[in-house]
mmCIF file of C-alpha atoms and ligand atoms in Angstrom:
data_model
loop_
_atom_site.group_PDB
_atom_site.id
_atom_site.type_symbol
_atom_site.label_atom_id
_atom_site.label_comp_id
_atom_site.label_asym_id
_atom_site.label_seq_id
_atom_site.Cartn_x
_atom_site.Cartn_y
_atom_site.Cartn_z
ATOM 1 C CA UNK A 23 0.000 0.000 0.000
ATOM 2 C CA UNK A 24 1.405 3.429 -0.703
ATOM 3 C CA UNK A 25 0.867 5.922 1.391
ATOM 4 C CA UNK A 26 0.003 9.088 -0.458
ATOM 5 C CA UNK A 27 1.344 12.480 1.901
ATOM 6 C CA UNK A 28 -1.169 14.998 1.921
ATOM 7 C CA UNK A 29 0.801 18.100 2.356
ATOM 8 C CA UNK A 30 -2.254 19.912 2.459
ATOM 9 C CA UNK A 31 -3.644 18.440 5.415
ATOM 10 C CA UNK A 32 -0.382 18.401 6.867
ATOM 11 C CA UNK A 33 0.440 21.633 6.606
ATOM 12 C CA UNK A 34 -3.353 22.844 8.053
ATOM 13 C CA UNK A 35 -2.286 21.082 10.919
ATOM 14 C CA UNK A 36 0.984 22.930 11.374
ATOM 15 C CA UNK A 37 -0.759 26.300 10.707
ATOM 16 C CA UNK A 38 -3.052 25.249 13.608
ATOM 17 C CA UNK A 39 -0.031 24.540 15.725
ATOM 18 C CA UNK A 40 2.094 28.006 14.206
ATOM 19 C CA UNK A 41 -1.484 29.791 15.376
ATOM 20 C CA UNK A 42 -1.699 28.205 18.788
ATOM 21 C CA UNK A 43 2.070 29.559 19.593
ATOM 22 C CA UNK A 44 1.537 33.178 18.674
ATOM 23 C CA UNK A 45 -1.862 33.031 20.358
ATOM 24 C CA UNK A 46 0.701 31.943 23.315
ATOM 25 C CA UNK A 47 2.981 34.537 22.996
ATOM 26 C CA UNK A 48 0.048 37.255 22.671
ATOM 27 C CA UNK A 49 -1.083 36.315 26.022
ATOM 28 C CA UNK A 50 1.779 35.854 27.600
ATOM 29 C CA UNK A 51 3.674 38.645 26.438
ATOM 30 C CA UNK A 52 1.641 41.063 24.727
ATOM 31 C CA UNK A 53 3.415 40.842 21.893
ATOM 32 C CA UNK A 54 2.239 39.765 18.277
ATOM 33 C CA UNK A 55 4.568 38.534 16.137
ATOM 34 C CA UNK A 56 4.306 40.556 12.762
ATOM 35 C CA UNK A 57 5.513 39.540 9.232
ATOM 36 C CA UNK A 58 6.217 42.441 6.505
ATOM 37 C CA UNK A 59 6.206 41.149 2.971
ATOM 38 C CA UNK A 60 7.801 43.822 0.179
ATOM 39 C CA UNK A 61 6.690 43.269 -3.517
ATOM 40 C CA UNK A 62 8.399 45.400 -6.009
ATOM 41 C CA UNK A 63 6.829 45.541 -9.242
ATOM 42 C CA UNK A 64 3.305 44.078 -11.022
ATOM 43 C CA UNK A 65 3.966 40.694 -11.392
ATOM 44 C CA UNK A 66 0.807 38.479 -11.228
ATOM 45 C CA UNK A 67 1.983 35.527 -9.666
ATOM 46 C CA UNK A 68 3.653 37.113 -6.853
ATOM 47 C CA UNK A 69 0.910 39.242 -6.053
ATOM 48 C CA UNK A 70 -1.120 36.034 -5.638
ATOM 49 C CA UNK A 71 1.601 34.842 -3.605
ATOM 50 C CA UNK A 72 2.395 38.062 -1.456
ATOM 51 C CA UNK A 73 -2.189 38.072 -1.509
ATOM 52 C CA UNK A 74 -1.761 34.322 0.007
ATOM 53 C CA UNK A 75 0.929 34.980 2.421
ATOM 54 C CA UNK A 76 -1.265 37.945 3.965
ATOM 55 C CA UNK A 77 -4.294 35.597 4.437
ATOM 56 C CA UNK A 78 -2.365 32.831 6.084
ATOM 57 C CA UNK A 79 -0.620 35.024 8.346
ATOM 58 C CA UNK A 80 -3.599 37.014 9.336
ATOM 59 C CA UNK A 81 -5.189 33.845 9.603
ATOM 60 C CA UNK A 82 -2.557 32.391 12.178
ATOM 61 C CA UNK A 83 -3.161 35.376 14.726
ATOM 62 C CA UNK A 84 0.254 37.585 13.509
ATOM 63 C CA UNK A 85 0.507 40.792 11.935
ATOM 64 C CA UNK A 86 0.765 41.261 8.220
ATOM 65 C CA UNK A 87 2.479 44.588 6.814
ATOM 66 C CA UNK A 88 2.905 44.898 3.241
ATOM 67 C CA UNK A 89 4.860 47.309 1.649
ATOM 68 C CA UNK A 90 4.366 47.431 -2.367
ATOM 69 C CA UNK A 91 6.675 49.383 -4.405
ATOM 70 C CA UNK A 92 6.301 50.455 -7.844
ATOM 71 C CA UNK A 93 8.411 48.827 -10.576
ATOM 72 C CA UNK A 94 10.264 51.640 -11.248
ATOM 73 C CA UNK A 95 11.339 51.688 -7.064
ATOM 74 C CA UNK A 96 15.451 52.108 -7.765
ATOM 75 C CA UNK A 97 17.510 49.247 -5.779
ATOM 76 C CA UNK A 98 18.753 52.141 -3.352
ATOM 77 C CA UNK A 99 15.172 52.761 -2.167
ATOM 78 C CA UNK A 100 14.467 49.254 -1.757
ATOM 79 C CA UNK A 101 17.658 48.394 0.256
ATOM 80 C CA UNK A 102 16.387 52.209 2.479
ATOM 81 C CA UNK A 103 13.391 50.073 3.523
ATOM 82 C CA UNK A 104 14.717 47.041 4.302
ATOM 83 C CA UNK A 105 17.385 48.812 6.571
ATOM 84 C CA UNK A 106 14.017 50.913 7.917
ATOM 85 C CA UNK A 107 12.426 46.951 8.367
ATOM 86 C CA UNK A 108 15.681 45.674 9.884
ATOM 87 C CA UNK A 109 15.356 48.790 12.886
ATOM 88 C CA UNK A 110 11.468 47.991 13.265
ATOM 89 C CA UNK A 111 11.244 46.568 17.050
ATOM 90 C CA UNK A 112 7.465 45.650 15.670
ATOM 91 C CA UNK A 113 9.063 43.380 12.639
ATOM 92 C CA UNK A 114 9.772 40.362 13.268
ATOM 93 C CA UNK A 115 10.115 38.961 9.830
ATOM 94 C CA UNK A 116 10.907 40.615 6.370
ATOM 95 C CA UNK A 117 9.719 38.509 3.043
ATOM 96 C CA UNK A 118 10.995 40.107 -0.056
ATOM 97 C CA UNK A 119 8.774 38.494 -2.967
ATOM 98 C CA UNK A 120 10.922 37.421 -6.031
ATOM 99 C CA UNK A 121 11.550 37.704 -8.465
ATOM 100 C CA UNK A 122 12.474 41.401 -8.303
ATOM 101 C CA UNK A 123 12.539 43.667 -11.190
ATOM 102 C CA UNK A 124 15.881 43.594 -13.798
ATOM 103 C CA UNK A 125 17.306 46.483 -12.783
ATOM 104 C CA UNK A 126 17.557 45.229 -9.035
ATOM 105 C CA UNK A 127 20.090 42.578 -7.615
ATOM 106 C CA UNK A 128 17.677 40.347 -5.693
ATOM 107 C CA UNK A 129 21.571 38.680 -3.838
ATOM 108 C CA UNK A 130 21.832 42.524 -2.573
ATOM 109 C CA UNK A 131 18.743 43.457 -1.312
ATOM 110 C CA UNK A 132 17.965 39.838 0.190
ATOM 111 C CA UNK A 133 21.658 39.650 1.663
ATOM 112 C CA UNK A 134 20.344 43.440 3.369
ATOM 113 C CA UNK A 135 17.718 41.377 5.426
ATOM 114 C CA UNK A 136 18.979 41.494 9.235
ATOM 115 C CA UNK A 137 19.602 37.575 9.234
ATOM 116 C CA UNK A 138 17.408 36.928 12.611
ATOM 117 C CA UNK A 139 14.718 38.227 10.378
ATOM 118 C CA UNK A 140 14.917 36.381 7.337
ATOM 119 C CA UNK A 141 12.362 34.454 7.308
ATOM 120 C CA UNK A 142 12.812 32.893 3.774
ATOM 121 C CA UNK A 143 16.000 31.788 5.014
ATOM 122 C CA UNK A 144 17.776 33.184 1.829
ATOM 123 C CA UNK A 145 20.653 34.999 3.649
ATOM 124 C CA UNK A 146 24.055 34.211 3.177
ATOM 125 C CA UNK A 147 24.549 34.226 6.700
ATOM 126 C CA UNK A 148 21.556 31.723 7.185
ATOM 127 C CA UNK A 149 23.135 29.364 4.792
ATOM 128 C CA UNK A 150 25.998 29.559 6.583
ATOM 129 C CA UNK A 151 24.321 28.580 9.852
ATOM 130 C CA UNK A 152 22.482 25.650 8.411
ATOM 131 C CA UNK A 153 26.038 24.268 6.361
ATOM 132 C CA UNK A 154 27.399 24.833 10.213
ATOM 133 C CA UNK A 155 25.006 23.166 12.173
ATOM 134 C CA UNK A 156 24.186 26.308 14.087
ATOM 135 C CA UNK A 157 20.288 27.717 14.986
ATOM 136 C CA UNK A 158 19.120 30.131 11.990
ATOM 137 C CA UNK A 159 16.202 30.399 10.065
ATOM 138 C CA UNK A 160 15.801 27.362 7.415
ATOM 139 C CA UNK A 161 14.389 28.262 3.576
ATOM 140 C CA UNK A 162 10.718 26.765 3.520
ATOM 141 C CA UNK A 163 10.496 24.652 0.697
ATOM 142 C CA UNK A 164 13.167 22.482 1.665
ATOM 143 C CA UNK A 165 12.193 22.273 5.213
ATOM 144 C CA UNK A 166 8.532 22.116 4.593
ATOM 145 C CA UNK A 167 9.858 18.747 2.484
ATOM 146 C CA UNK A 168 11.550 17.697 5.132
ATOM 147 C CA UNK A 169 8.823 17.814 7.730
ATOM 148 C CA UNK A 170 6.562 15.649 5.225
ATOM 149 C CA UNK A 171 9.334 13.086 4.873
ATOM 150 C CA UNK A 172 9.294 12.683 8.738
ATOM 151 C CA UNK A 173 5.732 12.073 8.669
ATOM 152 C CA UNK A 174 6.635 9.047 7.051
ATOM 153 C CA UNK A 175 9.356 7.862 9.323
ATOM 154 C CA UNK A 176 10.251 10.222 12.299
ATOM 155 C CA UNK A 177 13.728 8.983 12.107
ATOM 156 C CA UNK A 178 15.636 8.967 8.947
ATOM 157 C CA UNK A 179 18.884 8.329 9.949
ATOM 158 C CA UNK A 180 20.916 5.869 7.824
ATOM 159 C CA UNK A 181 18.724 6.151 4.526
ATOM 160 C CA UNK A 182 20.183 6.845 1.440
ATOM 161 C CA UNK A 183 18.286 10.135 0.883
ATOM 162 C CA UNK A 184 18.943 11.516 -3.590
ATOM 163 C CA UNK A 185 18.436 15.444 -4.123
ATOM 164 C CA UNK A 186 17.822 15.665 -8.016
ATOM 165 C CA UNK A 187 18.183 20.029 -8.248
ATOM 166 C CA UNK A 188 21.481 21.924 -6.573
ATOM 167 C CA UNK A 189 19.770 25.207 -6.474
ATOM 168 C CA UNK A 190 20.064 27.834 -3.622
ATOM 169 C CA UNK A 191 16.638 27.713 -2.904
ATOM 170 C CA UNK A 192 15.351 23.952 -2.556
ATOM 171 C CA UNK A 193 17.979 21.660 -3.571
ATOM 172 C CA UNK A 194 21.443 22.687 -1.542
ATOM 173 C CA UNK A 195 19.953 23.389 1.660
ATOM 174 C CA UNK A 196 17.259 20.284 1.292
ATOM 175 C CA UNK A 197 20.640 18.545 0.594
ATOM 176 C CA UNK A 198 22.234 19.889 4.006
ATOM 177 C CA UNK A 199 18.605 19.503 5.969
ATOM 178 C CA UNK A 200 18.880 15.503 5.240
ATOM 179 C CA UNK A 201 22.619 15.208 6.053
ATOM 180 C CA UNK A 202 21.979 17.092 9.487
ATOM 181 C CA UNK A 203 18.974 14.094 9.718
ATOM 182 C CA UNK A 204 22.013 11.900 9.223
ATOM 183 C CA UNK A 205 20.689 10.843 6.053
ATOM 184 C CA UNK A 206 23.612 9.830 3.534
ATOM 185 C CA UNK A 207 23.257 12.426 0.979
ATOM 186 C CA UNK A 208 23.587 12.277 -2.775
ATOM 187 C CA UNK A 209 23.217 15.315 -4.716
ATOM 188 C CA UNK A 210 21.863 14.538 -8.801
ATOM 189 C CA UNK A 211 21.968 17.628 -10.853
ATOM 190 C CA UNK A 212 21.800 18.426 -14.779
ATOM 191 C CA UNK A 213 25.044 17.004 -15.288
ATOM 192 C CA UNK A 214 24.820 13.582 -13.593
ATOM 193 C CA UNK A 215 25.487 10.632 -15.157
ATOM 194 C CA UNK A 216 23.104 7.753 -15.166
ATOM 195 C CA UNK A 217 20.449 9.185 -13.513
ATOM 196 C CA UNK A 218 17.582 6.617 -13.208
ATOM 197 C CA UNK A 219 20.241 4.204 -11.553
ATOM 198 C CA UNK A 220 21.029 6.918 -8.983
ATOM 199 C CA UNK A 221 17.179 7.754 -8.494
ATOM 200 C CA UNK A 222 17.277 4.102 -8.039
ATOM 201 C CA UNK A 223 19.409 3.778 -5.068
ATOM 202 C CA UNK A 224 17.222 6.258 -3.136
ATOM 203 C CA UNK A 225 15.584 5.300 0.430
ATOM 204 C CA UNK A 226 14.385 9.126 0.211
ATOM 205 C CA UNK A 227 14.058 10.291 -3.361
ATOM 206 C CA UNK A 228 13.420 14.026 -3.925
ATOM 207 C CA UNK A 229 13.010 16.052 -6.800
ATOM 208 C CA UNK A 230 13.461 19.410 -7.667
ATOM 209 C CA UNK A 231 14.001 20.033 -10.659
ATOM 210 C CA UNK A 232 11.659 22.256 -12.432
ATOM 211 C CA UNK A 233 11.090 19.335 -15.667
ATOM 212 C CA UNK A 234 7.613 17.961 -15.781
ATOM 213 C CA UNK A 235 7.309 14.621 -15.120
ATOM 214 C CA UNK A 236 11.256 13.927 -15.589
ATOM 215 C CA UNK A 237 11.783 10.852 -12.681
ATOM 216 C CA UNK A 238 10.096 8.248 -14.733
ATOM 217 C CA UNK A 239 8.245 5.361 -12.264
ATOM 218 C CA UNK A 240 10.837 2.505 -12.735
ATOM 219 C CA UNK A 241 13.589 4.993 -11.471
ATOM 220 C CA UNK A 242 11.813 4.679 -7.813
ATOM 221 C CA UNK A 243 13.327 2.102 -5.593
ATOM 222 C CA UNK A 244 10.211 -0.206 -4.058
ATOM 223 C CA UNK A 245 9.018 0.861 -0.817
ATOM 224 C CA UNK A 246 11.092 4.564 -1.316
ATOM 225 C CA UNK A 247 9.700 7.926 0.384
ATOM 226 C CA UNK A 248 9.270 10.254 -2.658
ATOM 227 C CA UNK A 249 9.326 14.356 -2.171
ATOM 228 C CA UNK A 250 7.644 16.279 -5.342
ATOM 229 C CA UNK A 251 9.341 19.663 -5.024
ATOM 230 C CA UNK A 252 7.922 20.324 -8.609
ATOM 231 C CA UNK A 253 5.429 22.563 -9.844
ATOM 232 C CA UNK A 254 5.253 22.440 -13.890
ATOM 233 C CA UNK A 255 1.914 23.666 -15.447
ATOM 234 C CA UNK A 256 1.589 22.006 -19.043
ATOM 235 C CA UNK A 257 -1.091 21.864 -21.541
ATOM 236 C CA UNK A 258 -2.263 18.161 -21.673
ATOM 237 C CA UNK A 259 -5.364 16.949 -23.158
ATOM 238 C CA UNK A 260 -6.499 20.703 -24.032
ATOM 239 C CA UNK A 261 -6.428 22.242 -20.692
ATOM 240 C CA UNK A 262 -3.516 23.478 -17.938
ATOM 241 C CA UNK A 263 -2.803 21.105 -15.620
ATOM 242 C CA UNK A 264 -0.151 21.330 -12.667
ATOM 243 C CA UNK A 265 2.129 18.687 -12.588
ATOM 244 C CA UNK A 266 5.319 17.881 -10.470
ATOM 245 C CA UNK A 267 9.010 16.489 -11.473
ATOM 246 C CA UNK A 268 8.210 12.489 -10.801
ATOM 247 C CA UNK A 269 5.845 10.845 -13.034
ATOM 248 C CA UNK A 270 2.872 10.244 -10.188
ATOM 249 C CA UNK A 271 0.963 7.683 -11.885
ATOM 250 C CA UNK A 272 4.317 5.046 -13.083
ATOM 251 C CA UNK A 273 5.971 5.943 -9.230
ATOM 252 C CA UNK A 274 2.500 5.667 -7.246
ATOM 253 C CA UNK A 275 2.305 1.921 -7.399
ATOM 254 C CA UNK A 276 6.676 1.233 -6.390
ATOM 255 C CA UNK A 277 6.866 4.100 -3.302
ATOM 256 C CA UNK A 278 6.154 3.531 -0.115
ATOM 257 C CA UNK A 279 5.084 7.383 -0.048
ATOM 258 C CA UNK A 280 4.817 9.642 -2.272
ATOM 259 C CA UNK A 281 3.879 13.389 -2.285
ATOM 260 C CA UNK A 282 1.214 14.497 -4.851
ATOM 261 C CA UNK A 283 0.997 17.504 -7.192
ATOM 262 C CA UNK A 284 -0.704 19.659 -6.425
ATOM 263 C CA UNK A 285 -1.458 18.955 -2.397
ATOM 264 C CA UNK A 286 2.201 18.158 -1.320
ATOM 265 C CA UNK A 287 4.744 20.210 -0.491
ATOM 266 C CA UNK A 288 3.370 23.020 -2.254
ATOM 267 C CA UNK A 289 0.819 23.698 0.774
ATOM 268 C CA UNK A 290 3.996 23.785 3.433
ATOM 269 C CA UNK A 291 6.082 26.353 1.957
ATOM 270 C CA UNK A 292 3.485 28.867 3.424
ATOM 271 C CA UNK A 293 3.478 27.113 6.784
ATOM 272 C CA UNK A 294 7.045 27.144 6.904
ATOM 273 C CA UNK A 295 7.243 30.556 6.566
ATOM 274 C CA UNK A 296 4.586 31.328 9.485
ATOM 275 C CA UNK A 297 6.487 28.839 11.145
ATOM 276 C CA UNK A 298 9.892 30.443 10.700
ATOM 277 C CA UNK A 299 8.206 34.101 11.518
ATOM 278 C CA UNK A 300 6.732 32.853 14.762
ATOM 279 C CA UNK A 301 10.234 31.506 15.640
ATOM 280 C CA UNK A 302 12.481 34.533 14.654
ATOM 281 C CA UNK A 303 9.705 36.315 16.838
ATOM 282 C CA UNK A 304 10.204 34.232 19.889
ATOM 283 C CA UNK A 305 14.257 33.995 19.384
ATOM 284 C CA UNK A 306 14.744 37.877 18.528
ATOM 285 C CA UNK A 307 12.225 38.919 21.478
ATOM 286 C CA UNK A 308 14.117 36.835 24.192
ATOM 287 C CA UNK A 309 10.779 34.654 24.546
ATOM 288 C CA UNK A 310 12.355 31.200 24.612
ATOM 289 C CA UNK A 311 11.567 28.477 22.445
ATOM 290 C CA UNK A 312 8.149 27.809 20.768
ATOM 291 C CA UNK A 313 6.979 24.048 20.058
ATOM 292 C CA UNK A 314 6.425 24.681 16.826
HETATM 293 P P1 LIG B 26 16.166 25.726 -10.496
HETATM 294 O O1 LIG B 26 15.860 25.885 -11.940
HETATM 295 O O2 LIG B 26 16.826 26.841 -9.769
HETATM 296 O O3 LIG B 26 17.097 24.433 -10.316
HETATM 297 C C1 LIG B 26 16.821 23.264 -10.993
HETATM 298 C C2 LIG B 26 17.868 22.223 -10.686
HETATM 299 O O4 LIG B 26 17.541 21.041 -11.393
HETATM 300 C C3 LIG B 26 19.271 22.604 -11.095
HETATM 301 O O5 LIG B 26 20.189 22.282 -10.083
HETATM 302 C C4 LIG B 26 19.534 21.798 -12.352
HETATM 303 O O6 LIG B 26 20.856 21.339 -12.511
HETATM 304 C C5 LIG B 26 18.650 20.590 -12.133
HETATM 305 N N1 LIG B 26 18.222 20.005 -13.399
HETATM 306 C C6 LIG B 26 17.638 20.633 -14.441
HETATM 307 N N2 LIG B 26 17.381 19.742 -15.443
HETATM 308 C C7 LIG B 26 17.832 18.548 -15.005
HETATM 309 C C8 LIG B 26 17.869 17.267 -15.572
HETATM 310 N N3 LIG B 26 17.382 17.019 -16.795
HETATM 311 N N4 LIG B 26 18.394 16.264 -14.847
HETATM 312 C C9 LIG B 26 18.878 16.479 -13.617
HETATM 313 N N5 LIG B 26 18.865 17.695 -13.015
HETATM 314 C C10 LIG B 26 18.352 18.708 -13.705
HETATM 315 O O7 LIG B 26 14.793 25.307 -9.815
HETATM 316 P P2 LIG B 26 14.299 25.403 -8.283
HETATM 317 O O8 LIG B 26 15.174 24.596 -7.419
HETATM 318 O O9 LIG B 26 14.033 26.814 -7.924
HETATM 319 O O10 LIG B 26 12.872 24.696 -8.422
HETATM 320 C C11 LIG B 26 12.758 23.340 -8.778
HETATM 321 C C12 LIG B 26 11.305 22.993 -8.917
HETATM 322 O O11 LIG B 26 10.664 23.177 -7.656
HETATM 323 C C13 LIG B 26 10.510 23.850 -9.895
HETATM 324 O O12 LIG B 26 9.515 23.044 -10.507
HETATM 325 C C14 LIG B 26 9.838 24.884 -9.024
HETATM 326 O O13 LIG B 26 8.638 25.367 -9.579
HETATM 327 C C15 LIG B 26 9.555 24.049 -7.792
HETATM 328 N N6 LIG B 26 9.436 24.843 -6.565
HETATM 329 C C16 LIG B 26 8.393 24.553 -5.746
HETATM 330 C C17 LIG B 26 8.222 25.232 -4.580
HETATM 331 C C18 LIG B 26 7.088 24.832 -3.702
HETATM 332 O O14 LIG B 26 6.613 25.631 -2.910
HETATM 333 N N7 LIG B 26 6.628 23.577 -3.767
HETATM 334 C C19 LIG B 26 9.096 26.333 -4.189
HETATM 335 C C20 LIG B 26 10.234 26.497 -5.056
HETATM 336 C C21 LIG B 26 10.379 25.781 -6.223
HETATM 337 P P3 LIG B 26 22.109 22.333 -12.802
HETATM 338 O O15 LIG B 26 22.415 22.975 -11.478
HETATM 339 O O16 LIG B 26 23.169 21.414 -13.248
HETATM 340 O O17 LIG B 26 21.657 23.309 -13.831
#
């Protein structure tokens, strides 16, 4: 029997739980922890995204500030209010949607975020912290795939876990999340040799990769957890569907688990980042830790 991971449910559940801790803090404290969320620019998908991120965050009890920018907004005016963000006592978490417009260097303005805020994890400094082992704030995707891997099997110690993807985003630090589960860690990328016989020898088989449909069902080892970090919308049969980076319907009958697309790890990305504001609140404000 495969067990199919239903992110979304998953992730309601952690919302519930993110919801219940700065409820805590509220009444303990007096405090509510606030996320502000800067969108440069008219892009439609990230202001469904930055729209989203409001409504969860409002929804979990914390404060929502968004700051929208025109697309003409020069670099040096978007750095000014991160800085501005960064001295906020009220902020506890900055968000700056991406992609930004050309003419500004999303590595400068993110690297501006004060890392204890950085709630996207993105930082240099945070990627530091994770590569070291030390307490930071982890990127959401990759911990939001983590998370539904453990739902699986708590403890995943020993297992051969295979990142297909190296990016900054998902697949290096979902790479260094796995190892720090003491995982043994293979890393697949574009230029990988073989790939369905690495895919093969995967315990813990994750994809991100941004190719619809790409891990082909024979590549998945029977009995395997498999992550879908993918989100490809084709045109199939005349209409847009959403599909991830493993072939669902060939790998559905050999994993063990298996994340669908949508409903997977889509849904935690936004928990993970109410998650990660609630925390930076707690850490930043002296408040101990919250059982998040
Ligand atoms: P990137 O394009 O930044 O990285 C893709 C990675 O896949 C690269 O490392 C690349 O290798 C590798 N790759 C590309 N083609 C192949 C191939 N044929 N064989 C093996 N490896 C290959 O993508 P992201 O990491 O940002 O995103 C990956 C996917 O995850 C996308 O579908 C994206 O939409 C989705 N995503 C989902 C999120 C969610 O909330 N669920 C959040 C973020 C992303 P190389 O480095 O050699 O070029």
């Amino acid at each position: 029997m495969t067990t199919i991971i239903d992110g979304k449910a998953i992730a309601a559940g952690l919302r519930e739980k993110i919801a219940g801790a700065a409820a805590d803090i509220k009444a303990k404290h007096g405090v509510t922890p606030a996320l502000a969320v800067v969108l440069v620019g008219e892009d439609p998908a990230s202001q469904v995204y930055v729209r989203n991120k409001h409504a969860a965050t409002e929804k979990a009890g914390m404060r929502s500030i968004e700051h929208k920018l025109p697309e003409t907004t020069s670099e040096a005016d978007v750095v000014a209010l991160v800085r501005k963000l960064n001295g906020d006592e009220e902020v506890d978490g900055i968000l700056v949607q991406l992609p930004l417009p050309e003419h500004i260097s999303s590595d400068r303005v993110i690297n501006e975020i004060h890392p204890d805020k950085d709630v996207d994890g993105l930082t240099e400094a945070n990627a530091g912290r994770l590569i070291l082992g030390k307490d930071g704030l982890i990127p959401c995707t990759p911990q939001g795939s983590v998370i539904l891997a453990k739902t699986v099997t708590e403890n995943l110690s020993g297992l051969h876990a295979v990142v297909v993807g190296r990016s900054i985003l998902v697949g290096k630090p979902l790479a260094m999340l796995l190892l720090a589960e003491n995982c043994t860690v293979t890393i697949a990328h574009s230029r990988t040799k073989d790939l369905a016989a690495v895919c093969r020898e995967a315990d813990i088989l994750c994809a991100a990769v941004g190719v619809p449909r790409l891990i082909k069902g024979s590549w998945v080892k029977k009995g395997a957890i498999v992550i879908d970090v993918g989100i490809n919308r084709i045109e199939e049969d005349g209409k847009t569907r959403l599909v991830g980076d493993v072939d669902y319907d060939g790998a559905q009958d050999r994993a063990g688990a298996i994340t669908p697309v949508p409903g997977g790890v889509g849904p935690m990305t936004i928990a993970c980042l109410l998650r990660n504001t609630v925390i930076a609140a707690a850490r930043r404000r002296g408040l101990g830790a919250v059982d998040v």
